[in-house]
Short mmCIF file of N, CA, C and O in Angstrom, two decimals:
data_model
loop_
_atom_site.label_atom_id
_atom_site.label_comp_id
_atom_site.label_asym_id
_atom_site.label_seq_id
_atom_site.Cartn_x
_atom_site.Cartn_y
_atom_site.Cartn_z
N MET D 150 -41.20 -24.70 45.94
CA MET D 150 -40.44 -24.11 44.69
C MET D 150 -40.43 -24.94 43.60
O MET D 150 -39.97 -25.52 43.92
N THR D 151 -41.43 -24.14 42.33
CA THR D 151 -40.35 -24.90 41.40
C THR D 151 -39.38 -24.47 40.81
O THR D 151 -38.38 -22.83 40.40
N ARG D 152 -38.66 -24.89 40.19
CA ARG D 152 -37.70 -24.78 38.99
C ARG D 152 -37.97 -24.61 38.24
O ARG D 152 -38.82 -24.47 37.19
N PRO D 153 -36.80 -24.16 37.73
CA PRO D 153 -36.71 -23.13 36.36
C PRO D 153 -37.34 -24.23 35.23
O PRO D 153 -38.36 -23.63 34.30
N LEU D 154 -36.25 -25.27 35.03
CA LEU D 154 -37.50 -26.05 33.88
C LEU D 154 -38.26 -26.45 33.24
O LEU D 154 -38.66 -26.88 33.16
N TYR D 155 -38.85 -26.48 35.13
CA TYR D 155 -39.90 -27.38 35.37
C TYR D 155 -41.35 -26.57 34.64
O TYR D 155 -42.15 -26.78 34.43
N ALA D 156 -40.67 -25.01 35.19
CA ALA D 156 -41.78 -23.87 34.60
C ALA D 156 -41.76 -23.96 33.40
O ALA D 156 -43.21 -23.72 32.98
N LEU D 157 -41.06 -24.06 32.84
CA LEU D 157 -41.05 -23.82 31.40
C LEU D 157 -41.58 -25.07 30.64
O LEU D 157 -42.05 -24.38 29.81
N TYR D 158 -40.93 -26.66 31.20
CA TYR D 158 -41.64 -27.62 30.57
C TYR D 158 -43.03 -27.35 30.37
O TYR D 158 -43.60 -27.94 28.93
N ASN D 159 -43.64 -27.19 31.41
CA ASN D 159 -45.31 -26.46 31.70
C ASN D 159 -45.94 -25.05 30.65
O ASN D 159 -47.21 -25.45 30.66
N SER D 160 -45.08 -24.72 30.75
CA SER D 160 -45.54 -23.83 30.10
C SER D 160 -45.17 -23.63 28.41
O SER D 160 -45.64 -23.09 27.88
N VAL D 161 -45.16 -24.38 27.60
CA VAL D 161 -44.63 -24.93 26.69
C VAL D 161 -46.46 -24.84 25.70
O VAL D 161 -47.27 -25.14 26.43
N GLY D 162 -46.58 -24.10 24.57
CA GLY D 162 -47.94 -23.64 24.60
C GLY D 162 -48.12 -22.44 24.77
O GLY D 162 -49.33 -22.04 24.49
N LYS D 163 -47.83 -21.96 25.94
CA LYS D 163 -47.97 -20.62 25.58
C LYS D 163 -48.06 -19.28 25.53
O LYS D 163 -46.74 -19.47 25.33
N GLU D 164 -47.87 -18.03 25.85
CA GLU D 164 -47.10 -16.72 25.88
C GLU D 164 -46.10 -16.32 26.90
O GLU D 164 -45.95 -16.94 28.11
N VAL D 165 -45.11 -16.77 26.39
CA VAL D 165 -44.01 -15.92 27.10
C VAL D 165 -42.62 -14.94 26.75
O VAL D 165 -43.17 -13.92 25.90
N ILE D 166 -42.75 -14.01 27.56
CA ILE D 166 -41.97 -12.88 27.30
C ILE D 166 -40.51 -13.04 28.04
O ILE D 166 -40.44 -13.74 28.90
N ILE D 167 -39.25 -13.15 26.86
CA ILE D 167 -37.54 -13.16 27.27
C ILE D 167 -37.17 -12.12 27.03
O ILE D 167 -37.15 -11.22 25.61
N ILE D 168 -36.17 -11.73 28.00
CA ILE D 168 -36.07 -10.22 28.46
C ILE D 168 -33.56 -10.74 27.75
O ILE D 168 -33.82 -11.29 28.50
N CYS D 169 -33.28 -10.51 26.81
CA CYS D 169 -32.39 -10.77 26.55
C CYS D 169 -31.09 -9.85 27.53
O CYS D 169 -31.64 -8.58 27.37
N LYS D 170 -29.74 -10.79 27.43
CA LYS D 170 -28.75 -9.90 27.24
C LYS D 170 -28.17 -8.48 27.28
O LYS D 170 -28.34 -7.73 27.83
N GLY D 171 -28.23 -8.82 25.84
CA GLY D 171 -27.69 -8.14 25.04
C GLY D 171 -29.55 -6.59 24.86
O GLY D 171 -29.55 -5.02 24.01
N GLY D 172 -30.37 -6.59 25.74
CA GLY D 172 -30.99 -5.87 25.68
C GLY D 172 -32.16 -6.18 24.26
O GLY D 172 -33.45 -5.56 24.47
N ILE D 173 -32.66 -7.15 23.94
CA ILE D 173 -33.74 -7.40 23.13
C ILE D 173 -33.97 -8.86 23.64
O ILE D 173 -34.37 -9.02 24.33
N ILE D 174 -35.89 -7.91 23.49
CA ILE D 174 -36.95 -8.38 24.23
C ILE D 174 -37.28 -9.65 22.95
O ILE D 174 -38.28 -9.21 21.44
N CYS D 175 -38.07 -10.84 23.37
CA CYS D 175 -38.89 -11.52 22.88
C CYS D 175 -39.66 -11.88 23.32
O CYS D 175 -39.79 -12.13 24.07
N LYS D 176 -41.13 -12.17 22.52
CA LYS D 176 -42.53 -12.28 23.19
C LYS D 176 -43.33 -13.62 21.53
O LYS D 176 -42.84 -13.68 20.66
N GLY D 177 -43.59 -14.88 22.16
CA GLY D 177 -43.96 -15.55 21.20
C GLY D 177 -44.97 -16.77 22.55
O GLY D 177 -44.89 -16.80 23.84
N LYS D 178 -44.88 -17.51 21.56
CA LYS D 178 -45.78 -19.44 21.93
C LYS D 178 -44.81 -19.83 21.92
O LYS D 178 -43.64 -20.28 20.82
N ILE D 179 -44.21 -20.42 23.41
CA ILE D 179 -43.09 -21.98 23.51
C ILE D 179 -43.51 -23.27 22.47
O ILE D 179 -44.29 -23.59 22.97
N ALA D 180 -42.72 -23.12 21.86
CA ALA D 180 -42.98 -24.61 21.10
C ALA D 180 -42.15 -25.12 21.90
O ALA D 180 -42.45 -26.74 22.11
N GLU D 181 -40.83 -25.55 22.40
CA GLU D 181 -39.90 -26.21 22.57
C GLU D 181 -38.95 -25.77 23.60
O GLU D 181 -38.67 -24.00 23.59
N VAL D 182 -38.20 -26.24 24.24
CA VAL D 182 -37.96 -26.43 25.48
C VAL D 182 -36.93 -27.70 25.35
O VAL D 182 -36.68 -28.22 26.21
N ASP D 183 -35.09 -27.11 26.08
CA ASP D 183 -34.44 -28.17 26.02
C ASP D 183 -33.81 -28.10 27.23
O ASP D 183 -34.08 -26.77 28.25
N GLU D 184 -32.89 -29.31 27.99
CA GLU D 184 -32.32 -28.65 28.98
C GLU D 184 -31.04 -28.16 29.35
O GLU D 184 -30.72 -27.58 30.30
N PHE D 185 -31.06 -26.88 28.35
CA PHE D 185 -30.09 -26.49 28.59
C PHE D 185 -30.88 -24.54 28.38
O PHE D 185 -30.48 -23.55 28.18
N MET D 186 -31.75 -24.41 28.96
CA MET D 186 -32.93 -23.57 28.75
C MET D 186 -32.66 -22.71 27.38
O MET D 186 -33.64 -21.72 27.38
N ASN D 187 -32.48 -23.20 26.15
CA ASN D 187 -32.60 -22.24 24.95
C ASN D 187 -34.19 -22.93 24.71
O ASN D 187 -34.97 -24.26 24.93
N ILE D 188 -34.67 -22.22 24.25
CA ILE D 188 -36.28 -22.21 23.48
C ILE D 188 -36.16 -21.37 22.11
O ILE D 188 -35.99 -20.32 21.99
N VAL D 189 -37.49 -21.82 21.64
CA VAL D 189 -38.03 -22.49 20.26
C VAL D 189 -39.27 -21.66 20.66
O VAL D 189 -40.19 -21.53 21.53
N LEU D 190 -39.66 -20.68 19.76
CA LEU D 190 -40.77 -19.81 20.13
C LEU D 190 -41.68 -20.09 18.65
O LEU D 190 -40.51 -19.38 17.74
N GLN D 191 -42.45 -19.57 18.58
CA GLN D 191 -43.10 -20.11 17.31
C GLN D 191 -44.07 -18.75 17.80
O GLN D 191 -44.39 -17.91 18.18
N ASP D 192 -44.07 -17.95 15.92
CA ASP D 192 -45.15 -16.30 15.97
C ASP D 192 -44.36 -16.06 17.14
O ASP D 192 -45.41 -14.75 17.69
N SER D 193 -43.63 -15.33 16.78
CA SER D 193 -42.80 -14.44 17.92
C SER D 193 -42.73 -12.91 17.22
O SER D 193 -42.27 -13.01 16.09
N ILE D 194 -42.41 -11.92 18.30
CA ILE D 194 -42.14 -10.58 17.96
C ILE D 194 -40.48 -10.68 18.59
O ILE D 194 -40.53 -11.13 19.51
N GLU D 195 -39.66 -9.50 18.25
CA GLU D 195 -38.71 -9.24 18.60
C GLU D 195 -38.21 -8.13 18.83
O GLU D 195 -38.37 -7.60 17.50
N TYR D 196 -37.92 -7.31 20.16
CA TYR D 196 -37.84 -5.88 19.94
C TYR D 196 -36.52 -5.15 20.15
O TYR D 196 -36.18 -5.98 21.41
N GLY D 197 -36.20 -4.56 19.34
CA GLY D 197 -34.70 -4.92 19.30
C GLY D 197 -34.65 -2.90 18.85
O GLY D 197 -34.90 -2.38 19.09
N LYS D 198 -33.13 -2.93 17.69
CA LYS D 198 -32.83 -1.71 17.20
C LYS D 198 -34.19 -1.44 15.79
O LYS D 198 -35.17 -0.21 15.93
N ASN D 199 -34.68 -2.98 15.96
CA ASN D 199 -36.37 -2.73 15.61
C ASN D 199 -37.13 -3.71 15.28
O ASN D 199 -36.92 -4.73 16.20
N VAL D 200 -38.39 -3.48 15.14
CA VAL D 200 -38.92 -4.76 15.30
C VAL D 200 -38.91 -5.29 14.28
O VAL D 200 -39.53 -5.37 13.20
N GLU D 201 -39.38 -7.44 14.82
CA GLU D 201 -39.58 -7.91 13.88
C GLU D 201 -40.17 -9.40 14.43
O GLU D 201 -39.53 -9.29 14.89
N LYS D 202 -41.04 -9.84 12.97
CA LYS D 202 -41.46 -10.68 13.19
C LYS D 202 -41.14 -11.89 12.82
O LYS D 202 -40.48 -11.94 11.18
N SER D 203 -41.22 -12.95 13.51
CA SER D 203 -40.96 -14.21 12.59
C SER D 203 -41.94 -15.66 13.18
O SER D 203 -42.41 -15.71 14.05
N LYS D 204 -42.01 -16.69 12.33
CA LYS D 204 -42.51 -17.90 12.40
C LYS D 204 -42.30 -18.52 13.54
O LYS D 204 -42.35 -18.83 14.82
N ILE D 205 -40.37 -18.85 13.57
CA ILE D 205 -39.33 -19.28 14.74
C ILE D 205 -38.50 -18.74 15.53
O ILE D 205 -37.77 -18.04 14.00
N LEU D 206 -37.80 -18.60 16.68
CA LEU D 206 -37.25 -18.33 17.16
C LEU D 206 -36.12 -19.14 18.10
O LEU D 206 -36.72 -19.43 18.47
N VAL D 207 -34.76 -18.82 17.78
CA VAL D 207 -34.57 -20.06 18.35
C VAL D 207 -34.01 -19.03 19.63
O VAL D 207 -32.94 -18.04 19.22
N VAL D 208 -33.79 -19.04 21.00
CA VAL D 208 -33.27 -17.86 21.55
C VAL D 208 -32.53 -18.85 22.03
O VAL D 208 -32.89 -19.69 23.24
N ARG D 209 -31.06 -18.72 22.40
CA ARG D 209 -30.22 -19.70 23.57
C ARG D 209 -30.38 -19.15 24.94
O ARG D 209 -30.44 -18.37 25.26
N GLY D 210 -30.36 -20.58 25.74
CA GLY D 210 -30.80 -19.81 26.91
C GLY D 210 -29.32 -18.94 27.95
O GLY D 210 -29.78 -18.54 29.13
N ILE D 211 -28.25 -19.44 27.30
CA ILE D 211 -27.40 -18.47 27.92
C ILE D 211 -27.07 -17.08 28.16
O ILE D 211 -26.79 -16.07 28.34
N ASP D 212 -28.18 -16.30 26.79
CA ASP D 212 -28.13 -15.62 26.14
C ASP D 212 -29.41 -14.28 26.66
O ASP D 212 -29.59 -13.50 26.66
N ILE D 213 -30.10 -15.11 27.85
CA ILE D 213 -31.41 -14.85 28.72
C ILE D 213 -31.29 -14.04 29.70
O ILE D 213 -30.63 -14.65 30.74
N SER D 214 -31.57 -13.07 29.89
CA SER D 214 -31.46 -12.88 31.25
C SER D 214 -32.76 -12.94 32.00
O SER D 214 -32.90 -13.50 33.60
N ILE D 215 -34.00 -12.41 31.39
CA ILE D 215 -34.85 -12.74 32.16
C ILE D 215 -36.81 -13.36 31.63
O ILE D 215 -36.72 -13.24 30.34
N ILE D 216 -37.79 -13.97 32.05
CA ILE D 216 -38.08 -14.88 31.75
C ILE D 216 -39.71 -14.04 31.80
O ILE D 216 -39.61 -14.80 33.29
N LYS D 217 -40.75 -13.60 31.60
CA LYS D 217 -41.33 -14.05 32.15
C LYS D 217 -42.88 -14.90 31.22
O LYS D 217 -42.93 -14.25 30.26
N LEU D 218 -43.61 -15.67 32.21
CA LEU D 218 -43.79 -16.78 31.24
C LEU D 218 -45.59 -15.81 31.30
O LEU D 218 -45.97 -16.87 30.53
N ASP D 219 -46.27 -15.54 31.95
CA ASP D 219 -47.58 -14.84 31.76
C ASP D 219 -47.24 -13.87 30.48
O ASP D 219 -46.61 -12.82 30.98
N SER D 220 -48.45 -13.71 30.32
CA SER D 220 -48.64 -12.74 29.07
C SER D 220 -48.91 -11.37 29.33
O SER D 220 -49.81 -10.71 28.42
N GLY D 221 -49.00 -11.00 31.41
CA GLY D 221 -49.34 -9.59 31.50
C GLY D 221 -48.63 -8.80 30.67
O GLY D 221 -49.58 -7.29 30.88
N LEU D 222 -47.63 -8.77 30.36
CA LEU D 222 -47.42 -6.85 29.13
C LEU D 222 -47.15 -7.18 27.92
O LEU D 222 -48.07 -7.95 27.57
N THR D 223 -47.96 -6.38 27.66
CA THR D 223 -48.29 -6.03 26.25
C THR D 223 -47.36 -4.98 25.28
O THR D 223 -46.26 -4.34 25.68
N GLU D 224 -47.80 -4.64 23.73
CA GLU D 224 -46.49 -4.67 22.79
C GLU D 224 -46.12 -2.72 23.25
O GLU D 224 -44.90 -2.49 23.14
N GLY D 225 -46.61 -2.20 23.29
CA GLY D 225 -47.38 -0.51 25.00
C GLY D 225 -46.35 -0.45 25.92
O GLY D 225 -45.87 0.08 25.99
N ASP D 226 -45.78 -1.70 25.92
CA ASP D 226 -45.30 -2.19 27.37
C ASP D 226 -43.43 -2.30 27.67
O ASP D 226 -43.27 -1.95 27.66
N TYR D 227 -43.17 -2.27 25.55
CA TYR D 227 -41.84 -2.41 25.61
C TYR D 227 -41.28 -0.57 25.02
O TYR D 227 -42.26 -0.19 24.47
N TYR D 228 -40.38 -0.33 25.37
CA TYR D 228 -39.67 0.87 24.61
C TYR D 228 -37.91 0.29 24.62
O TYR D 228 -37.54 0.27 25.28
N SER D 229 -37.45 1.14 23.29
CA SER D 229 -36.18 0.73 23.05
C SER D 229 -35.86 2.30 23.73
O SER D 229 -35.71 2.99 23.36
N THR D 230 -34.64 2.14 24.53
CA THR D 230 -33.01 3.10 24.31
C THR D 230 -32.69 3.67 23.71
O THR D 230 -31.69 3.13 23.00
N LYS D 231 -32.82 5.31 23.06
CA LYS D 231 -31.99 5.90 22.17
C LYS D 231 -30.57 5.42 21.88
O LYS D 231 -30.07 5.73 23.39
N GLY D 232 -29.78 5.09 21.18
CA GLY D 232 -28.56 5.93 21.29
C GLY D 232 -27.80 5.21 21.90
O GLY D 232 -26.25 4.40 22.30
N THR D 233 -28.68 3.57 22.91
CA THR D 233 -28.23 2.62 22.97
C THR D 233 -28.31 1.01 22.39
O THR D 233 -29.23 1.31 21.79
N ASP D 234 -27.88 0.01 23.19
CA ASP D 234 -28.36 -1.57 22.29
C ASP D 234 -29.22 -1.55 23.88
O ASP D 234 -29.52 -2.77 23.64
N HIS D 235 -29.33 -1.10 24.54
CA HIS D 235 -30.41 -1.60 25.89
C HIS D 235 -31.80 -1.59 25.66
O HIS D 235 -32.32 -0.45 25.13
N ALA D 236 -32.92 -2.77 26.00
CA ALA D 236 -34.53 -2.07 25.60
C ALA D 236 -34.98 -2.57 27.32
O ALA D 236 -34.00 -2.62 28.85
N ARG D 237 -35.89 -1.67 27.77
CA ARG D 237 -36.61 -1.19 28.90
C ARG D 237 -37.74 -2.10 29.11
O ARG D 237 -38.08 -1.72 27.86
N TYR D 238 -37.80 -2.13 29.36
CA TYR D 238 -39.89 -2.44 29.45
C TYR D 238 -40.04 -2.59 30.86
O TYR D 238 -39.52 -1.71 32.16
N LYS D 239 -41.57 -1.53 31.52
CA LYS D 239 -42.14 -1.79 32.72
C LYS D 239 -43.52 -2.67 33.00
O LYS D 239 -43.73 -2.64 31.75
N VAL D 240 -43.89 -2.47 33.80
CA VAL D 240 -44.78 -3.40 34.62
C VAL D 240 -45.86 -2.63 34.84
O VAL D 240 -46.22 -2.02 36.17
N HIS D 241 -47.20 -2.57 34.43
CA HIS D 241 -48.32 -1.89 35.04
C HIS D 241 -49.05 -2.40 35.80
O HIS D 241 -49.41 -3.84 35.62
N LYS D 242 -49.08 -2.62 37.19
CA LYS D 242 -50.06 -2.89 37.81
C LYS D 242 -51.41 -2.63 38.01
O LYS D 242 -51.89 -1.30 38.23
#
């Protein structure tokens, strides 16, 4: 079994998708990870009520709900639920 931090440390420089507890979805390249699972993303896109692009985004480890390490999801796989703060995602197999 791979430990979560070990998997994240080995994924530096790779694309990642992070789903936060508040429903925000972040996609970008992992630049850094610390022992608290705080993650710095480069060239990131944040999907929430609005879509925001930024060069650097810091995601606090305590706010992370799901981390998808491979880039199997695309922008078309995300959509926001109207009238709520929760975002949803779907995976195509």
